[in-house]
Short mmCIF file of C-alpha atoms and ligand atoms in Angstrom, two decimals:
data_model
loop_
_atom_site.label_atom_id
_atom_site.label_comp_id
_atom_site.label_asym_id
_atom_site.label_seq_id
_atom_site.Cartn_x
_atom_site.Cartn_y
_atom_site.Cartn_z
CA MET A 481 2.03 -6.46 18.73
CA LYS A 482 2.63 -2.83 17.74
CA MET A 483 1.77 -0.93 15.39
CA VAL A 484 4.12 1.71 13.83
CA GLN A 485 2.64 4.94 11.98
CA VAL A 486 5.26 6.71 9.82
CA VAL A 487 3.15 10.14 9.39
CA PHE A 488 5.62 11.06 5.45
CA ARG A 489 5.29 13.75 2.96
CA PRO A 490 3.88 11.70 0.11
CA GLU A 491 6.73 12.37 -2.08
CA ARG A 492 8.90 9.91 0.03
CA LEU A 493 6.63 7.21 -0.63
CA ASN A 494 8.52 5.49 -2.68
CA ASP A 495 11.40 5.42 0.37
CA LEU A 496 9.29 4.49 2.57
CA GLU A 497 7.84 1.70 0.46
CA GLU A 498 11.26 0.38 -0.52
CA CYS A 499 12.71 0.72 2.84
CA VAL A 500 10.12 -1.07 4.93
CA ARG A 501 9.51 -3.30 2.34
CA LYS A 502 13.65 -3.82 2.74
CA LEU A 503 12.43 -4.76 6.31
CA ASP A 504 10.63 -7.52 5.32
CA VAL A 505 7.87 -6.89 8.04
CA GLY A 506 4.77 -8.96 6.59
CA GLY A 507 2.49 -5.46 5.18
CA LEU A 508 1.73 -1.93 5.24
CA ASN A 509 -0.95 0.18 4.96
CA LEU A 510 -1.20 3.40 3.74
CA THR A 511 -3.50 6.42 4.04
CA ASN A 512 -3.77 9.93 2.22
CA ILE A 513 -4.50 12.48 5.40
CA MET A 514 -3.91 16.49 5.90
CA GLY A 515 -2.40 17.49 9.15
CA TYR A 516 0.10 20.41 11.20
CA GLY A 517 2.82 19.69 13.18
CA ARG A 518 4.50 22.49 15.33
CA GLN A 519 4.97 25.02 12.42
CA LYS A 520 0.47 25.10 12.18
CA GLY A 521 0.89 25.09 8.07
CA TYR A 522 2.68 28.15 6.38
CA VAL A 523 1.65 31.66 4.73
CA LYS A 524 1.13 31.65 0.65
CA MET A 525 0.88 34.89 -1.18
CA TYR A 526 -1.84 34.03 -3.71
CA ARG A 527 -2.44 37.24 -6.33
CA GLY A 528 -0.80 39.75 -4.11
CA VAL A 529 -2.95 38.12 -1.47
CA LYS A 530 -1.78 35.96 1.67
CA GLN A 531 -3.01 33.15 2.51
CA ASN A 532 -2.91 30.76 5.25
CA VAL A 533 -2.21 27.13 4.75
CA ASN A 534 -3.27 25.35 7.57
CA LEU A 535 -3.38 21.50 7.11
CA LEU A 536 -1.00 19.58 4.49
CA PRO A 537 -1.25 16.57 2.73
CA TYR A 538 0.59 13.91 4.42
CA MET A 539 0.43 10.20 4.08
CA LYS A 540 0.65 8.07 7.07
CA GLY A 541 2.02 4.10 6.30
CA ASP A 542 0.69 1.57 9.46
CA ILE A 543 3.21 -1.43 9.65
CA ALA A 544 2.09 -4.19 12.62
CA VAL A 545 4.93 -5.77 13.97
CA GLN A 546 6.37 -8.00 16.57
CA LYS A 547 7.41 -6.31 19.47
CA GLU A 548 10.92 -7.06 19.34
CA ASP A 549 11.09 -5.59 15.56
CA VAL A 550 9.85 -2.01 16.96
CA ASP A 551 13.48 -0.42 17.60
CA LYS A 552 14.82 -1.94 14.24
CA VAL A 553 12.16 -0.72 12.29
CA VAL A 554 11.96 2.96 13.21
CA SER A 555 15.26 2.80 13.54
CA ALA A 556 15.70 2.37 10.11
CA ILE A 557 12.87 4.03 8.89
CA GLU A 558 14.21 7.57 10.66
CA GLU A 559 17.42 7.17 8.98
CA GLN A 560 15.35 6.63 5.66
CA LEU A 561 12.82 9.55 5.80
CA ALA A 562 15.19 12.13 7.72
CA THR A 563 16.21 15.04 6.24
CA GLY A 564 16.51 17.42 8.70
CA SER A 565 14.32 19.97 7.51
CA TYR A 566 11.04 21.45 9.55
CA GLY A 567 7.57 18.88 8.20
CA ASP A 568 9.76 15.46 7.65
CA GLY A 569 6.96 14.18 9.60
CA LYS A 570 6.54 11.78 12.79
CA ILE A 571 5.90 8.48 13.59
CA PHE A 572 3.75 6.70 16.71
CA ILE A 573 3.51 3.57 17.89
CA ARG A 574 0.89 2.50 19.09
CA GLU A 575 -0.15 -0.75 20.91
CA VAL A 576 -1.97 -3.61 18.97
CA GLU A 577 -4.16 -6.24 21.16
CA ASP A 578 -3.96 -8.94 18.43
CA ALA A 579 -4.54 -10.03 14.70
CA VAL A 580 -6.24 -12.76 12.63
CA ARG A 581 -5.00 -13.98 9.15
CA ILE A 582 -7.92 -14.08 7.79
CA ARG A 583 -7.22 -17.20 5.31
CA THR A 584 -5.94 -19.56 7.78
CA GLY A 585 -7.47 -18.15 11.29
CA GLU A 586 -3.48 -17.42 12.59
CA THR A 587 -3.97 -14.80 15.56
CA GLY A 588 -0.97 -13.15 17.29
CA ARG A 589 2.58 -13.04 15.60
CA GLN A 590 1.89 -16.09 13.51
CA ALA A 591 -0.71 -13.28 11.70
CA LEU A 592 1.46 -11.39 11.13
N1 ATP B 413 0.96 15.77 17.94
C1 ATP B 413 0.61 15.29 16.71
N2 ATP B 413 -0.13 15.00 16.61
C2 ATP B 413 -0.70 13.81 15.16
N3 ATP B 413 -0.35 14.08 14.17
C3 ATP B 413 1.09 15.02 14.36
C4 ATP B 413 2.12 15.53 15.41
N4 ATP B 413 3.04 15.69 14.89
C5 ATP B 413 2.74 15.72 13.66
N5 ATP B 413 1.58 15.53 12.99
C6 ATP B 413 1.36 14.97 11.59
O1 ATP B 413 3.00 14.71 11.12
C7 ATP B 413 2.53 16.14 10.01
C8 ATP B 413 4.08 16.34 9.89
O2 ATP B 413 4.52 16.75 11.40
P1 ATP B 413 6.12 17.86 11.06
O3 ATP B 413 6.78 16.68 10.58
O4 ATP B 413 5.81 19.16 10.66
O5 ATP B 413 6.14 17.48 12.98
P2 ATP B 413 7.17 18.79 13.48
O6 ATP B 413 6.74 18.09 15.22
O7 ATP B 413 6.06 20.31 13.34
O8 ATP B 413 8.12 19.28 13.69
P3 ATP B 413 9.33 20.09 12.78
O9 ATP B 413 9.80 20.74 13.85
O10 ATP B 413 10.59 19.06 12.33
O11 ATP B 413 8.39 20.19 11.40
C9 ATP B 413 1.78 16.95 10.09
O12 ATP B 413 1.42 17.94 8.99
C10 ATP B 413 0.59 15.66 10.96
O13 ATP B 413 0.40 15.30 9.58
MG1 MG B 414 6.28 20.71 11.47
#
């Protein structure tokens, strides 16, 4: 089992949500986050004064999937969210040991 973690721009929430729903992979867990990537924020002018904006608001979507679904899920999300611009976001893939559906006690892939 793997956790696909998608970090994306908040304004792309509807696109991400629609894409994941179509994939029919069980669930989606969303968090508001702050972060920076390679460009390390940006410099903005406010009333003639330069200000460093180091942390940008992003969102993170966690999707637990069966191992064999990872490639399908990652490429669908990538296709949906890619604009070719800096800051499009990133996808991390982590190992998940197990899951339990509380209602039934099911574990492993049955729990997803
Ligand atoms: N190496 C990383 N570790 C943890 N979080 C990251 C990492 N890189 C990016 N992020 C998260 O993803 C968000 C978007 O990153 P971003 O898309 O700008 O990555 P990038 O590597 O700078 O790529 P690009 O050059 O296309 O902008 C960041 O604000 C941060 O929340
Ligand atoms: Mg960047």
